[in-house]
mmCIF file of C-alpha atoms and ligand atoms in Angstrom:
data_model
loop_
_atom_site.group_PDB
_atom_site.id
_atom_site.type_symbol
_atom_site.label_atom_id
_atom_site.label_comp_id
_atom_site.label_asym_id
_atom_site.label_seq_id
_atom_site.Cartn_x
_atom_site.Cartn_y
_atom_site.Cartn_z
ATOM 1 C CA MET A 1 105.959 123.876 86.213
ATOM 2 C CA LYS A 2 108.383 126.605 87.210
ATOM 3 C CA LYS A 3 111.789 125.702 88.720
ATOM 4 C CA SER A 4 112.443 126.650 92.317
ATOM 5 C CA LYS A 5 115.785 127.225 93.948
ATOM 6 C CA TYR A 6 115.990 124.166 96.249
ATOM 7 C CA ILE A 7 114.896 120.546 96.462
ATOM 8 C CA TRP A 8 115.110 118.658 99.788
ATOM 9 C CA PHE A 9 117.102 115.540 99.063
ATOM 10 C CA ASN A 10 117.907 112.995 101.755
ATOM 11 C CA GLY A 11 117.980 115.565 104.524
ATOM 12 C CA LYS A 12 119.753 118.376 102.695
ATOM 13 C CA PHE A 13 118.518 121.375 100.666
ATOM 14 C CA VAL A 14 120.260 121.029 97.302
ATOM 15 C CA GLN A 15 120.107 123.265 94.163
ATOM 16 C CA TRP A 16 117.304 122.229 91.834
ATOM 17 C CA ASP A 17 119.657 121.225 89.021
ATOM 18 C CA LYS A 18 121.861 119.187 91.363
ATOM 19 C CA ALA A 19 119.067 116.991 92.618
ATOM 20 C CA THR A 20 119.987 114.018 90.427
ATOM 21 C CA THR A 21 120.212 110.252 90.983
ATOM 22 C CA HIS A 22 122.046 107.250 89.651
ATOM 23 C CA VAL A 23 120.744 105.688 86.398
ATOM 24 C CA LEU A 24 120.697 102.224 88.021
ATOM 25 C CA SER A 25 118.234 103.348 90.702
ATOM 26 C CA HIS A 26 115.760 100.467 91.355
ATOM 27 C CA GLY A 27 112.846 102.955 91.268
ATOM 28 C CA LEU A 28 113.769 104.072 87.755
ATOM 29 C CA HIS A 29 113.795 100.533 86.439
ATOM 30 C CA TYR A 30 110.896 98.984 88.346
ATOM 31 C CA GLY A 31 108.747 101.872 89.505
ATOM 32 C CA SER A 32 109.541 101.124 93.138
ATOM 33 C CA GLY A 33 108.714 104.480 94.604
ATOM 34 C CA ILE A 34 105.816 106.107 96.330
ATOM 35 C CA PHE A 35 104.793 109.773 96.197
ATOM 36 C CA GLU A 36 102.329 112.445 97.282
ATOM 37 C CA GLY A 37 100.847 115.567 95.730
ATOM 38 C CA ILE A 38 100.073 118.419 98.077
ATOM 39 C CA ARG A 39 99.201 122.122 97.527
ATOM 40 C CA ALA A 40 99.884 125.306 99.423
ATOM 41 C CA TYR A 41 97.475 128.209 98.902
ATOM 42 C CA SER A 42 97.565 131.837 99.963
ATOM 43 C CA ASN A 43 94.983 134.481 100.702
ATOM 44 C CA LYS A 44 95.841 138.216 100.879
ATOM 45 C CA LYS A 45 97.647 137.705 104.141
ATOM 46 C CA ASP A 46 98.855 134.118 104.747
ATOM 47 C CA THR A 47 100.017 131.002 102.939
ATOM 48 C CA PHE A 48 98.776 127.623 104.161
ATOM 49 C CA ILE A 49 99.648 124.009 103.281
ATOM 50 C CA PHE A 50 96.376 122.141 102.824
ATOM 51 C CA ARG A 51 95.940 118.923 104.865
ATOM 52 C CA LEU A 52 99.681 118.511 105.214
ATOM 53 C CA SER A 53 99.455 115.693 107.872
ATOM 54 C CA ASP A 54 96.742 113.837 105.957
ATOM 55 C CA HIS A 55 98.982 113.711 102.836
ATOM 56 C CA TYR A 56 102.048 112.527 104.826
ATOM 57 C CA THR A 57 99.947 109.969 106.638
ATOM 58 C CA ARG A 58 98.964 108.614 103.188
ATOM 59 C CA PHE A 59 102.691 108.827 102.196
ATOM 60 C CA PHE A 60 103.628 106.579 105.060
ATOM 61 C CA ASN A 61 100.743 104.258 104.382
ATOM 62 C CA SER A 62 101.763 103.999 100.754
ATOM 63 C CA ALA A 63 105.334 103.147 101.889
ATOM 64 C CA LYS A 64 103.924 100.472 104.197
ATOM 65 C CA VAL A 65 101.890 98.836 101.418
ATOM 66 C CA ALA A 66 104.879 98.998 99.056
ATOM 67 C CA PHE A 67 107.436 97.644 101.621
ATOM 68 C CA ILE A 68 109.505 100.783 101.459
ATOM 69 C CA LYS A 69 110.937 101.826 104.854
ATOM 70 C CA ILE A 70 111.299 105.552 105.001
ATOM 71 C CA PRO A 71 114.334 106.571 107.017
ATOM 72 C CA TYR A 72 112.706 109.732 108.437
ATOM 73 C CA THR A 73 109.798 110.481 110.756
ATOM 74 C CA GLN A 74 106.608 111.945 109.494
ATOM 75 C CA ASN A 75 107.261 115.019 111.637
ATOM 76 C CA LYS A 76 110.736 115.493 110.098
ATOM 77 C CA LEU A 77 109.227 115.429 106.561
ATOM 78 C CA GLU A 78 106.356 117.776 107.442
ATOM 79 C CA ASN A 79 108.846 120.330 108.953
ATOM 80 C CA ALA A 80 111.166 119.895 105.948
ATOM 81 C CA THR A 81 108.218 120.765 103.670
ATOM 82 C CA LEU A 82 107.502 123.972 105.630
ATOM 83 C CA GLU A 83 111.129 124.975 105.529
ATOM 84 C CA LEU A 84 111.401 124.207 101.791
ATOM 85 C CA ILE A 85 108.569 126.519 100.932
ATOM 86 C CA LYS A 86 110.112 129.248 103.077
ATOM 87 C CA LYS A 87 113.592 128.770 101.553
ATOM 88 C CA ASN A 88 112.106 128.858 98.050
ATOM 89 C CA LYS A 89 110.059 131.944 98.929
ATOM 90 C CA LEU A 90 106.912 130.300 97.472
ATOM 91 C CA ARG A 91 103.316 131.090 98.118
ATOM 92 C CA ASP A 92 100.817 129.105 96.008
ATOM 93 C CA CYS A 93 102.638 125.892 94.993
ATOM 94 C CA TYR A 94 102.478 122.214 94.382
ATOM 95 C CA ILE A 95 104.549 119.908 96.635
ATOM 96 C CA ARG A 96 105.877 116.580 95.479
ATOM 97 C CA PRO A 97 107.359 114.246 98.135
ATOM 98 C CA LEU A 98 108.775 111.004 96.723
ATOM 99 C CA ALA A 99 110.573 108.035 98.273
ATOM 100 C CA PHE A 100 112.238 105.603 95.921
ATOM 101 C CA ILE A 101 114.504 102.636 96.079
ATOM 102 C CA GLY A 102 118.049 103.612 94.997
ATOM 103 C CA ASP A 103 120.935 101.841 93.256
ATOM 104 C CA GLY A 104 123.106 99.019 94.676
ATOM 105 C CA SER A 105 122.035 95.743 93.243
ATOM 106 C CA ILE A 106 120.227 95.248 89.971
ATOM 107 C CA GLY A 107 117.245 92.860 89.539
ATOM 108 C CA ILE A 108 113.738 92.755 90.829
ATOM 109 C CA ASN A 109 114.734 92.150 94.363
ATOM 110 C CA PRO A 110 115.842 95.523 95.805
ATOM 111 C CA SER A 111 118.083 93.886 98.447
ATOM 112 C CA ASN A 112 119.391 96.539 100.727
ATOM 113 C CA ASN A 113 119.424 99.371 98.208
ATOM 114 C CA LYS A 114 119.152 102.769 99.929
ATOM 115 C CA ILE A 115 115.724 104.411 100.163
ATOM 116 C CA ASN A 116 115.979 107.992 98.935
ATOM 117 C CA VAL A 117 113.493 110.694 99.865
ATOM 118 C CA ILE A 118 113.050 113.960 98.086
ATOM 119 C CA ILE A 119 110.602 116.806 98.488
ATOM 120 C CA ALA A 120 110.134 119.344 95.641
ATOM 121 C CA ALA A 121 107.918 122.468 95.737
ATOM 122 C CA PHE A 122 107.170 124.591 92.702
ATOM 123 C CA LYS A 123 104.593 126.743 91.017
ATOM 124 C CA TRP A 124 102.145 124.621 89.059
ATOM 125 C CA GLY A 125 98.763 125.849 87.731
ATOM 126 C CA THR A 126 95.702 123.799 87.812
ATOM 127 C CA TYR A 127 96.081 120.342 86.211
ATOM 128 C CA LEU A 128 93.472 120.423 83.564
ATOM 129 C CA GLY A 129 93.886 124.155 82.706
ATOM 130 C CA GLU A 130 92.165 127.349 83.843
ATOM 131 C CA GLU A 131 89.708 127.127 80.986
ATOM 132 C CA GLY A 132 88.870 123.520 82.010
ATOM 133 C CA VAL A 133 88.147 124.630 85.543
ATOM 134 C CA LYS A 134 85.868 127.422 84.299
ATOM 135 C CA LYS A 135 84.143 125.767 81.359
ATOM 136 C CA GLY A 136 84.591 122.074 81.951
ATOM 137 C CA ILE A 137 86.728 119.543 80.084
ATOM 138 C CA ARG A 138 86.016 116.920 77.376
ATOM 139 C CA ALA A 139 86.722 113.324 78.520
ATOM 140 C CA LYS A 140 86.839 109.897 76.908
ATOM 141 C CA ILE A 141 86.391 106.447 78.466
ATOM 142 C CA SER A 142 89.745 104.881 78.122
ATOM 143 C CA SER A 143 90.352 101.665 76.207
ATOM 144 C CA PHE A 144 92.619 100.752 79.167
ATOM 145 C CA SER A 145 90.960 99.399 82.380
ATOM 146 C CA ARG A 146 92.011 100.707 85.683
ATOM 147 C CA MET A 147 94.450 98.326 87.218
ATOM 148 C CA GLY A 148 92.943 95.406 89.047
ATOM 149 C CA VAL A 149 93.131 95.629 92.881
ATOM 150 C CA ASN A 150 95.079 92.371 93.181
ATOM 151 C CA SER A 151 97.558 93.410 90.581
ATOM 152 C CA PHE A 152 98.328 96.892 91.786
ATOM 153 C CA MET A 153 97.278 98.226 95.149
ATOM 154 C CA THR A 154 95.189 101.334 94.835
ATOM 155 C CA LYS A 155 95.506 102.558 98.428
ATOM 156 C CA SER A 156 99.068 103.378 97.670
ATOM 157 C CA LYS A 157 100.445 106.055 95.387
ATOM 158 C CA ILE A 158 103.082 103.737 93.983
ATOM 159 C CA SER A 159 105.131 105.275 91.140
ATOM 160 C CA GLY A 160 104.867 102.076 89.039
ATOM 161 C CA ASN A 161 101.088 102.091 89.278
ATOM 162 C CA TYR A 162 101.012 105.320 87.319
ATOM 163 C CA ILE A 163 102.079 103.753 84.030
ATOM 164 C CA ASN A 164 98.423 102.701 83.737
ATOM 165 C CA SER A 165 97.427 106.379 83.952
ATOM 166 C CA VAL A 166 100.191 107.425 81.590
ATOM 167 C CA PHE A 167 98.849 105.082 78.856
ATOM 168 C CA ALA A 168 95.244 106.193 79.335
ATOM 169 C CA LYS A 169 96.175 109.892 79.418
ATOM 170 C CA ARG A 170 98.243 109.816 76.305
ATOM 171 C CA GLU A 171 95.612 107.882 74.451
ATOM 172 C CA ALA A 172 92.912 110.475 75.407
ATOM 173 C CA LEU A 173 95.110 113.400 74.427
ATOM 174 C CA ASN A 174 96.047 111.831 71.122
ATOM 175 C CA ALA A 175 92.366 111.397 70.366
ATOM 176 C CA GLY A 176 91.786 115.098 71.069
ATOM 177 C CA TYR A 177 90.201 114.867 74.513
ATOM 178 C CA ASP A 178 91.444 116.510 77.708
ATOM 179 C CA GLU A 179 91.302 113.512 80.076
ATOM 180 C CA ALA A 180 90.669 109.811 80.225
ATOM 181 C CA LEU A 181 88.050 108.230 82.484
ATOM 182 C CA MET A 182 88.810 104.678 83.431
ATOM 183 C CA LEU A 183 86.586 101.704 84.134
ATOM 184 C CA ASP A 184 87.563 99.041 86.622
ATOM 185 C CA THR A 185 88.213 95.430 85.562
ATOM 186 C CA ASP A 186 84.416 94.632 86.028
ATOM 187 C CA GLY A 187 83.503 97.551 83.718
ATOM 188 C CA TYR A 188 82.277 99.976 86.393
ATOM 189 C CA VAL A 189 83.442 103.542 86.381
ATOM 190 C CA SER A 190 86.603 103.885 88.442
ATOM 191 C CA GLU A 191 88.458 107.272 88.305
ATOM 192 C CA GLY A 192 90.374 109.650 86.092
ATOM 193 C CA THR A 193 94.043 109.289 85.487
ATOM 194 C CA GLY A 194 94.862 111.419 88.543
ATOM 195 C CA GLU A 195 91.428 112.371 89.887
ATOM 196 C CA ASN A 196 88.394 110.875 91.641
ATOM 197 C CA ILE A 197 85.084 111.233 89.913
ATOM 198 C CA PHE A 198 81.613 112.425 90.981
ATOM 199 C CA ILE A 199 78.214 112.594 89.215
ATOM 200 C CA VAL A 200 75.116 114.564 90.234
ATOM 201 C CA ARG A 201 71.685 113.265 89.347
ATOM 202 C CA ASN A 202 68.413 114.730 90.710
ATOM 203 C CA ASN A 203 70.448 116.677 93.350
ATOM 204 C CA LYS A 204 71.989 113.503 94.664
ATOM 205 C CA ILE A 205 75.772 113.018 94.423
ATOM 206 C CA LYS A 206 77.297 109.723 93.524
ATOM 207 C CA THR A 207 80.898 108.665 93.656
ATOM 208 C CA THR A 208 82.841 105.389 93.291
ATOM 209 C CA PRO A 209 83.419 103.488 96.518
ATOM 210 C CA ILE A 210 87.099 103.463 97.568
ATOM 211 C CA THR A 211 87.531 99.792 96.618
ATOM 212 C CA SER A 212 89.198 100.352 93.235
ATOM 213 C CA VAL A 213 90.331 103.982 93.536
ATOM 214 C CA LEU A 214 92.751 106.148 95.483
ATOM 215 C CA GLU A 215 91.302 107.401 98.791
ATOM 216 C CA GLY A 216 91.391 110.992 97.511
ATOM 217 C CA ILE A 217 91.824 113.731 100.101
ATOM 218 C CA THR A 218 89.956 116.120 97.852
ATOM 219 C CA ARG A 219 87.268 113.485 97.454
ATOM 220 C CA ASP A 220 86.896 113.497 101.195
ATOM 221 C CA CYS A 221 86.583 117.342 101.188
ATOM 222 C CA VAL A 222 83.891 117.154 98.479
ATOM 223 C CA ILE A 223 81.857 114.738 100.506
ATOM 224 C CA GLN A 224 82.139 117.007 103.601
ATOM 225 C CA ILE A 225 81.159 120.116 101.558
ATOM 226 C CA ALA A 226 78.222 118.332 100.018
ATOM 227 C CA LYS A 227 76.938 117.105 103.366
ATOM 228 C CA ASN A 228 77.250 120.632 104.838
ATOM 229 C CA ASN A 229 74.998 121.762 101.940
ATOM 230 C CA ASN A 230 72.488 119.100 102.817
ATOM 231 C CA LEU A 231 73.182 117.126 99.681
ATOM 232 C CA GLU A 232 72.986 113.393 99.762
ATOM 233 C CA VAL A 233 76.190 111.543 98.832
ATOM 234 C CA ILE A 234 76.028 107.952 97.729
ATOM 235 C CA GLU A 235 79.234 105.838 97.401
ATOM 236 C CA GLN A 236 78.212 103.237 94.936
ATOM 237 C CA LYS A 237 79.434 101.646 91.756
ATOM 238 C CA PHE A 238 77.924 103.009 88.544
ATOM 239 C CA THR A 239 78.274 102.382 84.821
ATOM 240 C CA ARG A 240 79.511 104.483 81.959
ATOM 241 C CA ASP A 241 76.008 105.161 80.638
ATOM 242 C CA GLU A 242 75.100 106.747 83.964
ATOM 243 C CA LEU A 243 77.838 109.212 83.252
ATOM 244 C CA TYR A 244 76.285 110.151 79.981
ATOM 245 C CA ILE A 245 72.847 110.867 81.479
ATOM 246 C CA ALA A 246 74.081 112.555 84.668
ATOM 247 C CA ASP A 247 73.038 116.212 85.257
ATOM 248 C CA GLU A 248 76.600 117.040 86.227
ATOM 249 C CA VAL A 249 80.043 115.325 86.325
ATOM 250 C CA PHE A 250 83.161 116.626 87.928
ATOM 251 C CA LEU A 251 86.606 115.467 88.947
ATOM 252 C CA SER A 252 88.492 116.050 92.235
ATOM 253 C CA GLY A 253 92.143 115.961 93.025
ATOM 254 C CA THR A 254 94.934 117.965 94.581
ATOM 255 C CA ALA A 255 96.369 118.866 91.205
ATOM 256 C CA ALA A 256 93.062 119.070 89.339
ATOM 257 C CA GLU A 257 91.187 120.667 92.247
ATOM 258 C CA ILE A 258 87.475 120.631 91.236
ATOM 259 C CA THR A 259 87.199 120.328 87.451
ATOM 260 C CA PRO A 260 83.805 120.048 85.747
ATOM 261 C CA VAL A 261 83.403 117.599 82.846
ATOM 262 C CA ARG A 262 81.223 119.058 80.066
ATOM 263 C CA GLU A 263 81.327 116.165 77.538
ATOM 264 C CA ILE A 264 82.072 112.454 77.690
ATOM 265 C CA ASP A 265 82.533 110.256 74.589
ATOM 266 C CA ASP A 266 81.025 113.014 72.460
ATOM 267 C CA ARG A 267 77.924 113.238 74.546
ATOM 268 C CA LYS A 268 77.195 116.607 76.162
ATOM 269 C CA ILE A 269 76.618 116.453 79.895
ATOM 270 C CA SER A 270 73.234 118.288 80.342
ATOM 271 C CA SER A 271 73.662 121.684 78.685
ATOM 272 C CA GLY A 272 77.352 121.293 78.394
ATOM 273 C CA ASN A 273 78.105 123.905 81.068
ATOM 274 C CA PRO A 274 79.343 123.416 84.595
ATOM 275 C CA GLY A 275 76.272 122.667 86.832
ATOM 276 C CA LYS A 276 74.964 124.246 89.946
ATOM 277 C CA VAL A 277 76.202 121.650 92.462
ATOM 278 C CA THR A 278 79.638 121.600 90.801
ATOM 279 C CA LYS A 279 79.926 125.358 91.126
ATOM 280 C CA ILE A 280 78.923 125.286 94.838
ATOM 281 C CA ILE A 281 81.567 122.592 95.510
ATOM 282 C CA GLN A 282 84.187 124.471 93.519
ATOM 283 C CA GLU A 283 83.568 127.798 95.323
ATOM 284 C CA GLU A 284 83.523 126.284 98.812
ATOM 285 C CA TYR A 285 86.628 124.180 98.070
ATOM 286 C CA LYS A 286 88.488 127.352 96.947
ATOM 287 C CA ASP A 287 87.516 129.212 100.095
ATOM 288 C CA LEU A 288 88.426 126.230 102.287
ATOM 289 C CA VAL A 289 91.939 125.724 100.927
ATOM 290 C CA ARG A 290 92.806 129.434 101.067
ATOM 291 C CA GLY A 291 91.581 129.840 104.611
ATOM 292 C CA ILE A 292 88.869 132.273 103.520
ATOM 293 C CA SER A 293 85.856 130.444 104.926
ATOM 294 C CA ASN A 294 87.708 129.266 108.115
ATOM 295 C CA PRO A 295 91.291 130.552 108.660
ATOM 296 C CA ALA A 296 91.357 128.508 111.913
ATOM 297 C CA SER A 297 90.616 125.231 110.188
ATOM 298 C CA ASN A 298 92.755 122.343 111.377
ATOM 299 C CA TYR A 299 93.295 121.433 107.757
ATOM 300 C CA LEU A 300 95.583 124.435 107.320
ATOM 301 C CA THR A 301 99.225 124.624 108.346
ATOM 302 C CA LYS A 302 100.391 128.207 108.201
ATOM 303 C CA ILE A 303 103.823 128.938 106.711
HETATM 304 N N1 LIG B 1 93.078 109.276 91.865
HETATM 305 C C1 LIG B 1 94.364 109.154 91.414
HETATM 306 C C2 LIG B 1 94.742 108.064 90.583
HETATM 307 C C3 LIG B 1 95.270 110.163 91.757
HETATM 308 O O1 LIG B 1 96.495 110.096 91.308
HETATM 309 C C4 LIG B 1 94.854 111.243 92.533
HETATM 310 C C5 LIG B 1 95.785 112.360 92.861
HETATM 311 C C6 LIG B 1 93.538 111.300 93.001
HETATM 312 C C7 LIG B 1 92.629 110.234 92.680
HETATM 313 C C8 LIG B 1 93.002 112.396 93.883
HETATM 314 O O2 LIG B 1 93.589 112.375 95.207
HETATM 315 P P1 LIG B 1 93.754 113.603 96.095
HETATM 316 O O3 LIG B 1 94.863 114.428 95.511
HETATM 317 O O4 LIG B 1 94.172 113.049 97.403
HETATM 318 O O5 LIG B 1 92.524 114.293 96.144
HETATM 319 N N2 LIG B 1 96.702 112.686 91.879
HETATM 320 C C9 LIG B 1 97.881 113.444 92.195
HETATM 321 C C10 LIG B 1 98.986 113.384 91.116
HETATM 322 C C11 LIG B 1 98.653 113.808 89.754
HETATM 323 C C12 LIG B 1 99.871 113.741 88.899
HETATM 324 O O6 LIG B 1 99.747 113.922 87.675
HETATM 325 O O7 LIG B 1 100.969 113.506 89.289
HETATM 326 C C13 LIG B 1 97.539 114.893 92.563
HETATM 327 O O8 LIG B 1 96.392 115.328 92.245
HETATM 328 O O9 LIG B 1 98.365 115.540 93.127
#
C-alpha cells in the first residue's frame, strides 16, 4: 500500500496522517463497522471505477444488516469517491470506504455514539501477488471453519466478521501457504479469506451458492463471463476432495482479481499450471475492468 495525500473523513478531505480516531471508538473494541473494497483501473486514455454503485449498494446493505445508520446518501459517497481519486491524482487504485461506530459510551450497546464514515484510496497491487496471478497460488484448507450464518451474517462486510479470516490467513501463511480456503460449519467448501472460489471440471464451472459466502461482485462478473463463453455454471455445495480432483481452481475478488490456485493441501491441481478456462476468465475480466472490451459498459464510472 502506498500513502495518498487525502482521506475523506466525515465529509472533509483531511491529510492522510491526520485521519485518526479516538481509542475508545466502539468499532475498535467490538468490530462494529462495515466496509467495502473497490478498484479503479485505467487504460491508455481513461480511468474508471469498476461497479461503483454496486459496491455502494452493498455498503448500504451491510449497514442495514449491522444496524449502522449512515449519515450520508449513497450519491454523496459515490461523488466523494470520484473527487477523492481526482484530488489524490490517482489512476489505478484500491478504494476502501468504512463506516464505524465512534466513541461516546463504552460497553456492548453502542447507544448514540456517532457513526463515522471514511473513504481512502491508494495504490495497491494485486492481493495474492503478481506471481500468484500468473502462476497460481498454493492454498491450504483452514483448521478454522467459516463463521456460521446465524453467528455472523455473511451478506454484510462487517469489520468484526473478518477476525475469522485473519485467523485463517495467518495460520496458512505460518504454515508456508499463500492462502487459506475455508469450509462452512457443515464441512462444505465455503470461500477464501477474502475471495470467492470456483472450480472447473469437464468444462463445467462450479461455485459455492451464496448461502454461506459473501455475494461477491467479482463472482458475479465471473458467472457472466463464463455464460458469455457458453460455459455452464453450477452454483452448488461441494466438498474438499472435489477441489483436489478439479481440473482448475481459481479465486475471485476485488483485491485478488482472478487468481489461479495451483496446489491445495500439497496436491497439485491438474498439471499445477493455470488452466484454460481460468485464463479466459482472467483475460476477459482484465479487459472488462479497464474498459478495453467495452468502454461504454455501465459498470464503468469515468473519472
Ligand atoms: N469473500 C470475502 C470474504 C471477501 O472479503 C471478498 C472481498 C470476496 C468474497 C469477494 O467479493 P468481491 O470483492 O465483491 O468480488 N474481499 C475484499 C477485502 C479483502 C481485504 O483483505 O480487505 C476485497 O477483495 O476488496
